[in-house]
PDB file of C-alpha atoms in Angstrom:
ATOM      1  CA  PHE A   1     -36.522 -51.173-143.514  1.00  0.00           C
ATOM      2  CA  ARG A   2     -33.727 -50.335-145.933  1.00  0.00           C
ATOM      3  CA  LEU A   3     -35.481 -47.163-147.127  1.00  0.00           C
ATOM      4  CA  THR A   4     -35.977 -46.028-143.523  1.00  0.00           C
ATOM      5  CA  MET A   5     -32.304 -46.618-142.690  1.00  0.00           C
ATOM      6  CA  GLU A   6     -31.170 -44.770-145.817  1.00  0.00           C
ATOM      7  CA  ARG A   7     -33.533 -41.863-145.069  1.00  0.00           C
ATOM      8  CA  GLN A   8     -32.098 -41.615-141.542  1.00  0.00           C
ATOM      9  CA  LYS A   9     -28.544 -41.917-142.932  1.00  0.00           C
ATOM     10  CA  ILE A  10     -27.831 -45.077-140.932  1.00  0.00           C
ATOM     11  CA  LYS A  11     -25.120 -47.145-142.597  1.00  0.00           C
ATOM     12  CA  LEU A  12     -26.067 -50.794-143.140  1.00  0.00           C
ATOM     13  CA  SER A  13     -23.355 -53.453-143.074  1.00  0.00           C
ATOM     14  CA  TYR A  14     -25.471 -56.371-144.320  1.00  0.00           C
ATOM     15  CA  SER A  15     -27.538 -57.377-147.321  1.00  0.00           C
ATOM     16  CA  ASP A  16     -31.315 -57.528-147.422  1.00  0.00           C
ATOM     17  CA  SER A  17     -31.138 -61.322-147.834  1.00  0.00           C
ATOM     18  CA  ASP A  18     -28.893 -61.638-144.746  1.00  0.00           C
ATOM     19  CA  MET A  19     -31.349 -59.572-142.694  1.00  0.00           C
ATOM     20  CA  LEU A  20     -34.309 -61.602-143.938  1.00  0.00           C
ATOM     21  CA  GLU A  21     -32.563 -64.877-143.065  1.00  0.00           C
ATOM     22  CA  PHE A  22     -31.611 -63.554-139.623  1.00  0.00           C
ATOM     23  CA  LEU A  23     -35.125 -62.300-138.831  1.00  0.00           C
ATOM     24  CA  ASN A  24     -36.713 -65.536-140.043  1.00  0.00           C
ATOM     25  CA  ARG A  25     -34.429 -67.557-137.750  1.00  0.00           C
ATOM     26  CA  MET A  26     -35.228 -65.259-134.826  1.00  0.00           C
ATOM     27  CA  ARG A  27     -38.962 -65.586-135.594  1.00  0.00           C
ATOM     28  CA  GLU A  28     -38.722 -69.382-135.801  1.00  0.00           C
ATOM     29  CA  ALA A  29     -37.012 -69.343-132.375  1.00  0.00           C
ATOM     30  CA  GLY A  30     -39.921 -67.293-131.006  1.00  0.00           C
ATOM     31  CA  LEU A  31     -37.749 -64.258-130.240  1.00  0.00           C
ATOM     32  CA  VAL A  32     -39.162 -61.696-132.689  1.00  0.00           C
ATOM     33  CA  TRP A  33     -42.519 -60.884-134.227  1.00  0.00           C
ATOM     34  CA  MET A  34     -43.648 -58.183-136.589  1.00  0.00           C
ATOM     35  CA  CYS A  35     -46.821 -56.180-136.925  1.00  0.00           C
ATOM     36  CA  SER A  36     -47.649 -54.306-140.138  1.00  0.00           C
ATOM     37  CA  ALA A  37     -50.356 -51.897-141.301  1.00  0.00           C
ATOM     38  CA  TYR A  38     -51.648 -52.367-144.847  1.00  0.00           C
ATOM     39  CA  ASP A  39     -54.209 -50.495-146.910  1.00  0.00           C
ATOM     40  CA  GLN A  40     -57.076 -52.192-148.778  1.00  0.00           C
ATOM     41  CA  ASP A  41     -54.815 -52.631-151.837  1.00  0.00           C
ATOM     42  CA  GLY A  42     -52.205 -54.590-149.854  1.00  0.00           C
ATOM     43  CA  ASN A  43     -49.618 -51.787-149.670  1.00  0.00           C
ATOM     44  CA  ALA A  44     -47.598 -51.806-146.449  1.00  0.00           C
ATOM     45  CA  HIS A  45     -47.688 -48.396-144.740  1.00  0.00           C
ATOM     46  CA  ALA A  46     -45.682 -49.269-141.614  1.00  0.00           C
ATOM     47  CA  SER A  47     -44.078 -52.244-139.872  1.00  0.00           C
ATOM     48  CA  TRP A  48     -42.611 -52.643-136.404  1.00  0.00           C
ATOM     49  CA  VAL A  49     -40.406 -55.594-135.369  1.00  0.00           C
ATOM     50  CA  GLN A  50     -40.678 -56.553-131.701  1.00  0.00           C
ATOM     51  CA  MET A  51     -38.108 -58.643-129.772  1.00  0.00           C
ATOM     52  CA  GLN A  52     -39.413 -60.705-126.884  1.00  0.00           C
ATOM     53  CA  SER A  53     -37.809 -63.388-124.722  1.00  0.00           C
ATOM     54  CA  ARG A  54     -39.969 -62.839-121.629  1.00  0.00           C
ATOM     55  CA  LYS A  55     -43.752 -62.691-121.505  1.00  0.00           C
ATOM     56  CA  SER A  56     -43.721 -59.405-119.598  1.00  0.00           C
ATOM     57  CA  GLU A  57     -41.070 -57.538-121.614  1.00  0.00           C
ATOM     58  CA  VAL A  58     -41.020 -56.449-125.273  1.00  0.00           C
ATOM     59  CA  PHE A  59     -38.440 -54.362-127.130  1.00  0.00           C
ATOM     60  CA  ASN A  60     -39.407 -52.385-130.225  1.00  0.00           C
ATOM     61  CA  TRP A  61     -36.317 -53.307-132.179  1.00  0.00           C
ATOM     62  CA  ASN A  62     -37.135 -51.703-135.497  1.00  0.00           C
ATOM     63  CA  SER A  63     -39.766 -49.451-136.993  1.00  0.00           C
ATOM     64  CA  ALA A  64     -40.236 -48.572-140.639  1.00  0.00           C
ATOM     65  CA  THR A  65     -42.714 -46.252-142.315  1.00  0.00           C
ATOM     66  CA  ASN A  66     -43.402 -46.192-146.047  1.00  0.00           C
ATOM     67  CA  LEU A  67     -43.173 -42.527-147.032  1.00  0.00           C
ATOM     68  CA  SER A  68     -44.963 -43.261-150.315  1.00  0.00           C
ATOM     69  CA  PHE A  69     -48.099 -42.850-148.197  1.00  0.00           C
ATOM     70  CA  PRO A  70     -47.489 -39.638-146.204  1.00  0.00           C
ATOM     71  CA  ASN A  71     -49.958 -38.888-143.432  1.00  0.00           C
ATOM     72  CA  SER A  72     -51.949 -42.051-144.132  1.00  0.00           C
ATOM     73  CA  GLY A  73     -52.313 -42.869-140.446  1.00  0.00           C
ATOM     74  CA  GLY A  74     -50.698 -46.286-140.923  1.00  0.00           C
ATOM     75  CA  THR A  75     -48.131 -45.747-138.184  1.00  0.00           C
ATOM     76  CA  SER A  76     -50.732 -44.405-135.745  1.00  0.00           C
ATOM     77  CA  LEU A  77     -53.007 -47.375-136.452  1.00  0.00           C
ATOM     78  CA  LEU A  78     -50.095 -49.737-135.918  1.00  0.00           C
ATOM     79  CA  VAL A  79     -49.082 -48.137-132.601  1.00  0.00           C
ATOM     80  CA  ASP A  80     -52.692 -48.306-131.399  1.00  0.00           C
ATOM     81  CA  HIS A  81     -52.833 -52.005-132.291  1.00  0.00           C
ATOM     82  CA  LEU A  82     -49.494 -52.718-130.593  1.00  0.00           C
ATOM     83  CA  VAL A  83     -50.531 -50.956-127.369  1.00  0.00           C
ATOM     84  CA  LYS A  84     -53.721 -53.046-127.272  1.00  0.00           C
ATOM     85  CA  GLU A  85     -51.642 -56.179-127.958  1.00  0.00           C
ATOM     86  CA  MET A  86     -49.283 -55.369-125.061  1.00  0.00           C
ATOM     87  CA  ILE A  87     -52.212 -54.801-122.677  1.00  0.00           C
ATOM     88  CA  ALA A  88     -54.002 -57.988-123.783  1.00  0.00           C
ATOM     89  CA  ASN A  89     -50.829 -60.039-123.270  1.00  0.00           C
ATOM     90  CA  ASP A  90     -50.040 -58.526-119.854  1.00  0.00           C
ATOM     91  CA  VAL A  91     -46.757 -56.975-121.018  1.00  0.00           C
ATOM     92  CA  LYS A  92     -45.343 -54.859-118.176  1.00  0.00           C
ATOM     93  CA  VAL A  93     -42.484 -53.180-120.096  1.00  0.00           C
ATOM     94  CA  TRP A  94     -42.551 -52.108-123.732  1.00  0.00           C
ATOM     95  CA  ASP A  95     -39.189 -50.552-124.459  1.00  0.00           C
ATOM     96  CA  LEU A  96     -39.648 -48.406-127.554  1.00  0.00           C
ATOM     97  CA  CYS A  97     -35.860 -48.109-127.953  1.00  0.00           C
ATOM     98  CA  GLY A  98     -34.269 -45.357-130.018  1.00  0.00           C
ATOM     99  CA  ALA A  99     -34.212 -42.535-127.457  1.00  0.00           C
ATOM    100  CA  ASP A 100     -30.515 -42.126-128.243  1.00  0.00           C
ATOM    101  CA  ASN A 101     -31.375 -41.116-131.822  1.00  0.00           C
ATOM    102  CA  PRO A 102     -32.647 -37.511-132.140  1.00  0.00           C
ATOM    103  CA  SER A 103     -34.800 -38.315-135.175  1.00  0.00           C
ATOM    104  CA  VAL A 104     -36.538 -41.097-133.246  1.00  0.00           C
ATOM    105  CA  VAL A 105     -36.867 -39.703-129.722  1.00  0.00           C
ATOM    106  CA  GLY A 106     -39.200 -36.875-130.773  1.00  0.00           C
ATOM    107  CA  PHE A 107     -41.728 -39.264-132.273  1.00  0.00           C
ATOM    108  CA  LYS A 108     -41.534 -41.971-129.612  1.00  0.00           C
ATOM    109  CA  SER A 109     -41.638 -39.511-126.701  1.00  0.00           C
ATOM    110  CA  LYS A 110     -45.076 -38.402-127.931  1.00  0.00           C
ATOM    111  CA  LEU A 111     -46.411 -41.927-127.296  1.00  0.00           C
ATOM    112  CA  GLY A 112     -46.535 -41.199-123.560  1.00  0.00           C
ATOM    113  CA  GLY A 113     -43.854 -43.509-122.166  1.00  0.00           C
ATOM    114  CA  ALA A 114     -41.349 -42.674-119.464  1.00  0.00           C
ATOM    115  CA  LEU A 115     -37.857 -41.890-120.713  1.00  0.00           C
ATOM    116  CA  LYS A 116     -35.245 -43.947-118.861  1.00  0.00           C
ATOM    117  CA  SER A 117     -31.490 -43.426-118.959  1.00  0.00           C
ATOM    118  CA  TYR A 118     -29.216 -46.307-119.834  1.00  0.00           C
ATOM    119  CA  PHE A 119     -25.704 -46.801-121.094  1.00  0.00           C
ATOM    120  CA  LYS A 120     -24.903 -47.848-124.626  1.00  0.00           C
ATOM    121  CA  ALA A 121     -21.711 -49.206-126.120  1.00  0.00           C
ATOM    122  CA  THR A 122     -21.382 -48.714-129.861  1.00  0.00           C
ATOM    123  CA  PHE A 123     -19.586 -51.187-132.078  1.00  0.00           C
ATOM    124  CA  ASN A 124     -19.600 -49.537-135.492  1.00  0.00           C
ATOM    125  CA  SER A 125     -17.468 -52.178-137.204  1.00  0.00           C
ATOM    126  CA  TYR A 126     -19.450 -55.149-135.812  1.00  0.00           C
ATOM    127  CA  PRO A 127     -21.965 -56.906-138.069  1.00  0.00           C
ATOM    128  CA  ILE A 128     -25.628 -56.294-137.193  1.00  0.00           C
ATOM    129  CA  LYS A 129     -26.074 -59.898-136.008  1.00  0.00           C
ATOM    130  CA  LYS A 130     -23.362 -59.455-133.370  1.00  0.00           C
ATOM    131  CA  LYS A 131     -24.797 -56.086-132.283  1.00  0.00           C
ATOM    132  CA  ILE A 132     -28.238 -57.620-131.736  1.00  0.00           C
ATOM    133  CA  TYR A 133     -26.755 -60.625-129.925  1.00  0.00           C
ATOM    134  CA  PHE A 134     -24.751 -58.298-127.635  1.00  0.00           C
ATOM    135  CA  ARG A 135     -27.830 -56.179-126.841  1.00  0.00           C
ATOM    136  CA  TRP A 136     -29.893 -59.294-126.226  1.00  0.00           C
ATOM    137  CA  LEU A 137     -27.380 -60.713-123.732  1.00  0.00           C
ATOM    138  CA  ASN A 138     -26.933 -57.413-121.925  1.00  0.00           C
ATOM    139  CA  ARG A 139     -30.505 -56.198-121.576  1.00  0.00           C
TER     140      ARG A 139
END
């Protein structure tokens, strides 16, 4: 996650341990889950964190790809698995998020979803936990 944010020049205002604690608490509350693609040696190639409070609605909150394995197919395999997971669990809306970020919209638009307009308020000086809480309340 940190390497992906640094590569995309997204400033992080929290430590790795704070993020891990936050995600573990969200997972324990049943609000987030993660899917990862590994190779036979146990190296993670890609991981996507999904937020879900309703059975029929999932938000792709974060995606990270390990560029140590370029063109490995890990991300494609992961997306294929996630689509099958959404279908099997009768998810009606899978919001891929990120269409407001030019480096993300190109990739995610190729997945075949419908681009929807929405409004976004940015709070650059807010900690990540407050940003996520705000988005969660106002979805």
